[in-house]
Tab-separated table of C-alpha atoms in Angstrom:
chain	number	residue	atom	x	y	z
A	256	UNK	CA	138.996	90.328	189.869
A	257	UNK	CA	138.407	88.510	192.596
A	258	UNK	CA	135.939	90.788	193.790
A	259	UNK	CA	134.067	90.286	190.430
A	260	UNK	CA	134.108	86.279	190.848
A	261	UNK	CA	132.366	86.748	194.258
A	262	UNK	CA	129.785	88.528	192.930
A	263	UNK	CA	129.137	85.887	190.039
A	264	UNK	CA	128.369	83.720	193.115
A	265	UNK	CA	125.414	85.682	194.108
A	266	UNK	CA	122.050	84.575	193.063
A	267	UNK	CA	120.878	88.096	191.483
A	268	UNK	CA	123.999	88.413	189.424
A	269	UNK	CA	123.689	85.012	187.964
A	270	UNK	CA	119.836	85.961	187.306
A	271	UNK	CA	120.671	89.272	185.613
A	272	UNK	CA	123.279	87.565	183.411
A	273	UNK	CA	120.836	85.424	182.196
A	274	UNK	CA	118.170	87.737	181.981
A	275	UNK	CA	120.922	89.628	179.303
A	276	UNK	CA	121.582	92.233	181.805
A	277	UNK	CA	124.945	94.099	181.412
A	278	UNK	CA	126.511	93.701	184.479
A	279	UNK	CA	129.508	96.208	185.014
A	280	UNK	CA	131.528	94.589	188.007
A	281	UNK	CA	133.976	97.542	187.574
A	282	UNK	CA	131.491	100.163	188.558
A	283	UNK	CA	129.839	97.756	191.199
A	284	UNK	CA	133.290	97.706	192.521
A	285	UNK	CA	133.619	101.563	192.432
A	286	UNK	CA	130.204	102.170	194.529
A	287	UNK	CA	131.206	99.411	196.908
A	288	UNK	CA	134.362	101.032	198.116
A	289	UNK	CA	137.234	99.475	195.807
A	290	UNK	CA	139.449	101.528	193.767
A	291	UNK	CA	139.009	101.983	190.299
A	292	UNK	CA	139.669	104.278	187.632
A	293	UNK	CA	135.639	105.563	187.369
A	294	UNK	CA	134.719	108.797	189.079
A	295	UNK	CA	131.265	108.648	189.797
A	296	UNK	CA	128.232	110.670	188.043
A	297	UNK	CA	124.653	110.898	188.778
A	298	UNK	CA	121.533	111.953	186.182
A	299	UNK	CA	119.483	113.114	189.690
A	300	UNK	CA	120.147	116.265	190.831
A	301	UNK	CA	119.055	115.554	194.573
A	302	UNK	CA	121.667	112.159	194.867
A	303	UNK	CA	124.099	115.049	193.296
A	304	UNK	CA	123.033	117.353	196.286
A	305	UNK	CA	123.365	114.547	199.000
A	306	UNK	CA	126.850	113.958	197.841
A	307	UNK	CA	127.699	117.761	197.634
A	308	UNK	CA	126.379	118.574	201.447
A	309	UNK	CA	127.749	115.294	203.167
A	310	UNK	CA	130.766	114.325	204.677
A	311	UNK	CA	132.268	110.866	204.565
A	312	UNK	CA	133.706	109.444	207.817
A	313	UNK	CA	136.391	106.742	207.184
A	314	UNK	CA	136.408	105.822	210.832
A	315	UNK	CA	132.500	105.383	211.436
A	316	UNK	CA	132.077	104.167	207.381
A	317	UNK	CA	129.180	106.764	207.228
A	318	UNK	CA	127.747	110.215	206.056
A	319	UNK	CA	127.182	113.006	208.086
A	320	UNK	CA	125.915	116.716	207.387
A	321	UNK	CA	128.513	119.395	206.234
A	322	UNK	CA	128.537	122.301	208.653
A	323	UNK	CA	129.842	125.094	206.651
A	324	UNK	CA	132.066	125.713	203.942
A	325	UNK	CA	131.844	126.176	200.298
A	326	UNK	CA	130.148	123.537	198.709
A	327	UNK	CA	130.064	122.379	194.706
A	328	UNK	CA	128.373	120.518	192.535
A	329	UNK	CA	129.918	120.049	189.022
A	330	UNK	CA	127.790	119.428	185.897
A	331	UNK	CA	128.305	118.267	182.291
A	332	UNK	CA	126.332	118.968	178.978
A	333	UNK	CA	125.897	116.446	176.379
A	334	UNK	CA	128.785	114.365	178.243
A	335	UNK	CA	128.919	111.624	175.869
A	336	UNK	CA	130.131	114.331	173.189
A	337	UNK	CA	132.700	115.555	175.001
A	338	UNK	CA	136.101	115.211	172.780
A	339	UNK	CA	137.709	112.104	174.562
A	340	UNK	CA	135.250	111.455	177.186
A	341	UNK	CA	134.795	107.755	178.117
A	342	UNK	CA	131.210	107.914	179.807
A	343	UNK	CA	129.407	104.873	180.151
A	344	UNK	CA	125.827	104.111	181.431
A	345	UNK	CA	125.709	102.321	184.265
A	346	UNK	CA	122.037	102.228	185.220
A	347	UNK	CA	120.263	99.069	187.148
A	348	UNK	CA	122.277	96.770	188.458
A	349	UNK	CA	121.805	93.137	190.359
A	350	UNK	CA	122.922	95.489	193.751
A	351	UNK	CA	120.982	98.539	194.846
A	352	UNK	CA	123.521	101.255	195.255
A	353	UNK	CA	124.259	101.958	191.345
A	354	UNK	CA	120.507	101.819	190.880
A	355	UNK	CA	119.619	103.961	193.960
A	356	UNK	CA	122.121	106.647	192.963
A	357	UNK	CA	121.170	106.815	189.594
A	358	UNK	CA	124.720	106.013	188.458
A	359	UNK	CA	127.049	107.092	185.204
A	360	UNK	CA	130.274	106.670	185.076
A	361	UNK	CA	133.514	108.557	183.943
A	362	UNK	CA	136.127	106.519	183.008
A	363	UNK	CA	139.668	108.077	183.614
A	364	UNK	CA	143.123	107.593	181.748
A	365	UNK	CA	146.539	108.604	183.212
A	366	UNK	CA	146.501	112.300	182.898
A	367	UNK	CA	142.695	113.240	182.558
A	368	UNK	CA	141.382	116.072	184.382
A	369	UNK	CA	137.469	115.950	184.699
A	370	UNK	CA	137.425	119.145	186.359
A	371	UNK	CA	138.595	120.560	182.766
A	372	UNK	CA	135.072	119.361	181.376
A	373	UNK	CA	132.804	120.118	184.230
A	374	UNK	CA	132.256	123.467	185.463
A	375	UNK	CA	131.091	123.614	188.935
A	376	UNK	CA	128.016	125.418	190.428
A	377	UNK	CA	129.389	126.717	193.898
A	378	UNK	CA	127.136	127.248	196.917
A	379	UNK	CA	127.267	128.056	200.921
A	380	UNK	CA	127.084	125.190	203.119
A	381	UNK	CA	124.106	125.326	205.702
A	382	UNK	CA	123.784	122.807	208.547
A	383	UNK	CA	120.360	123.291	208.844
A	384	UNK	CA	119.382	122.612	204.950
A	385	UNK	CA	122.154	119.841	204.811
A	386	UNK	CA	120.162	118.015	207.728
A	387	UNK	CA	117.238	118.253	205.940
A	388	UNK	CA	118.541	116.621	202.744
A	389	UNK	CA	120.136	113.756	204.794
A	390	UNK	CA	116.477	113.150	206.544
A	391	UNK	CA	114.693	112.899	202.876
A	392	UNK	CA	117.411	110.531	202.028
A	393	UNK	CA	116.922	108.143	205.389
A	394	UNK	CA	112.809	108.376	205.592
A	395	UNK	CA	112.144	105.599	203.513
A	396	UNK	CA	114.125	102.133	203.007
A	397	UNK	CA	113.496	102.839	199.370
A	398	UNK	CA	115.439	106.269	199.267
A	399	UNK	CA	118.394	105.076	200.951
A	400	UNK	CA	121.582	105.535	198.753
A	401	UNK	CA	123.501	102.849	200.972
A	402	UNK	CA	120.808	99.897	201.637
A	403	UNK	CA	121.884	96.966	203.967
A	404	UNK	CA	123.256	94.229	201.460
A	405	UNK	CA	125.608	91.188	201.727
A	406	UNK	CA	127.734	92.586	199.085
A	407	UNK	CA	128.632	95.325	201.239
A	408	UNK	CA	130.245	92.695	203.544
A	409	UNK	CA	131.859	90.826	200.319
A	410	UNK	CA	133.752	93.991	199.461
A	411	UNK	CA	134.944	94.670	202.861
A	412	UNK	CA	136.406	91.408	203.214
A	413	UNK	CA	138.167	91.859	199.644
A	414	UNK	CA	139.311	95.494	200.539
A	415	UNK	CA	141.043	93.920	203.865
A	416	UNK	CA	141.916	90.661	202.583
A	417	UNK	CA	145.842	89.711	202.797
A	418	UNK	CA	145.515	87.563	200.001
A	419	UNK	CA	144.537	86.895	195.907
A	420	UNK	CA	143.093	83.641	194.067
A	421	UNK	CA	145.355	81.714	191.912
A	422	UNK	CA	142.743	81.417	189.446
A	423	UNK	CA	142.291	85.416	189.109
A	424	UNK	CA	146.083	85.821	189.743
A	425	UNK	CA	146.505	83.828	186.309
A	426	UNK	CA	143.859	85.860	184.487
A	427	UNK	CA	145.257	89.106	185.169
A	428	UNK	CA	148.710	87.730	184.162
A	429	UNK	CA	147.278	86.571	180.922
A	430	UNK	CA	145.249	89.855	180.122
A	431	UNK	CA	148.523	91.874	181.429
A	432	UNK	CA	151.215	89.564	180.187
A	433	UNK	CA	153.004	89.274	182.927
A	434	UNK	CA	155.256	86.512	184.390
A	435	UNK	CA	153.402	84.663	186.842
A	436	UNK	CA	156.231	83.959	189.237
A	437	UNK	CA	157.486	87.352	188.966
A	438	UNK	CA	153.779	88.662	190.215
A	439	UNK	CA	153.282	86.237	192.953
A	440	UNK	CA	157.077	87.353	194.221
A	441	UNK	CA	156.268	90.801	194.354
A	442	UNK	CA	152.726	89.517	196.134
A	443	UNK	CA	154.597	88.046	199.283
A	444	UNK	CA	157.153	90.930	199.347
A	445	UNK	CA	154.413	93.070	200.069
A	446	UNK	CA	152.544	90.294	202.487
A	447	UNK	CA	150.126	89.013	200.457
A	448	UNK	CA	149.321	85.057	199.853
A	449	UNK	CA	148.242	83.423	197.268
A	450	UNK	CA	144.947	80.977	197.618
A	451	UNK	CA	142.557	78.416	195.943
A	452	UNK	CA	139.625	79.875	197.984
A	453	UNK	CA	138.287	83.183	197.644
A	454	UNK	CA	138.101	85.795	201.093
A	455	UNK	CA	133.965	85.595	201.036
A	456	UNK	CA	131.638	83.004	199.974
A	457	UNK	CA	127.821	82.696	200.495
A	458	UNK	CA	126.416	80.858	203.626
A	459	UNK	CA	123.784	78.267	202.455
A	460	UNK	CA	121.077	80.510	204.436
A	461	UNK	CA	121.919	83.565	202.603
A	462	UNK	CA	121.988	81.849	199.165
A	463	UNK	CA	118.658	80.736	199.756
A	464	UNK	CA	117.534	84.356	200.892
A	465	UNK	CA	118.787	85.656	197.949
A	466	UNK	CA	116.777	83.084	195.820
A	467	UNK	CA	113.424	83.759	197.507
A	468	UNK	CA	113.800	87.391	196.755
A	469	UNK	CA	114.222	86.674	193.240
A	470	UNK	CA	111.343	84.505	193.254
A	471	UNK	CA	109.208	87.202	194.802
A	472	UNK	CA	109.935	88.711	191.241
A	473	UNK	CA	112.171	91.344	193.013
A	474	UNK	CA	115.464	90.886	191.306
A	475	UNK	CA	116.439	94.149	190.610
A	476	UNK	CA	115.308	95.669	194.258
A	477	UNK	CA	111.595	96.323	193.108
A	478	UNK	CA	112.089	98.628	190.575
A	479	UNK	CA	109.122	99.065	187.981
A	480	UNK	CA	110.655	99.039	184.501
A	481	UNK	CA	108.869	101.136	181.962
A	482	UNK	CA	109.131	102.310	178.073
A	483	UNK	CA	108.070	105.058	175.925
A	484	UNK	CA	107.839	105.917	172.567
A	485	UNK	CA	110.400	108.735	171.257
A	486	UNK	CA	110.276	110.768	167.954
A	487	UNK	CA	113.426	112.233	166.713
A	488	UNK	CA	113.179	115.119	164.475
A	489	UNK	CA	115.037	114.608	160.832
A	490	UNK	CA	118.274	116.251	160.399
């Protein structure tokens, strides 16, 4: 909830909400490192190939080509028709990662097993080929799946924070019907403080930079929206 409220202070988010965009804060949180109950799915096979052939290094916060072993790409057929499937279209968002990664989401409930509804294609990892995949996504900035963004730093501040805001804590207690004092005590027992101010705040210069990007007509990362006619055969 703190991360959501920080997102809402960003001019691109304010523009998107005013523009009628369905801003998925849970999906944004998932893509910028916060833990959620969402499994990432993509509609782009090249994006799936990237994540299937690159290994994440938590120490350096970066991806490197897998050297050897067995890889797999999981797939779903008509995923919205799978019994009990809680899929969601994430699509274009005010920040770039979800858009660049052609993101969908699988919302997990306790006990859900995505593996049971997603057969896998297995392949042999090849370092030479995996480097080619890595190079493809680093040749041009518009192909970069992890572009430099201010929201990345905001997410990192939330992740390492030892405090939560009073405002969102009260909201959480109302949603979950928990006693405010009890939750405050639990937080204190785990080394967390309750504060009035968020852990990240845009500077005046940062805000102006983001506002200028919107004024230039690039609120969604220079994406060109198109429409097309579709015909549906009668049942």
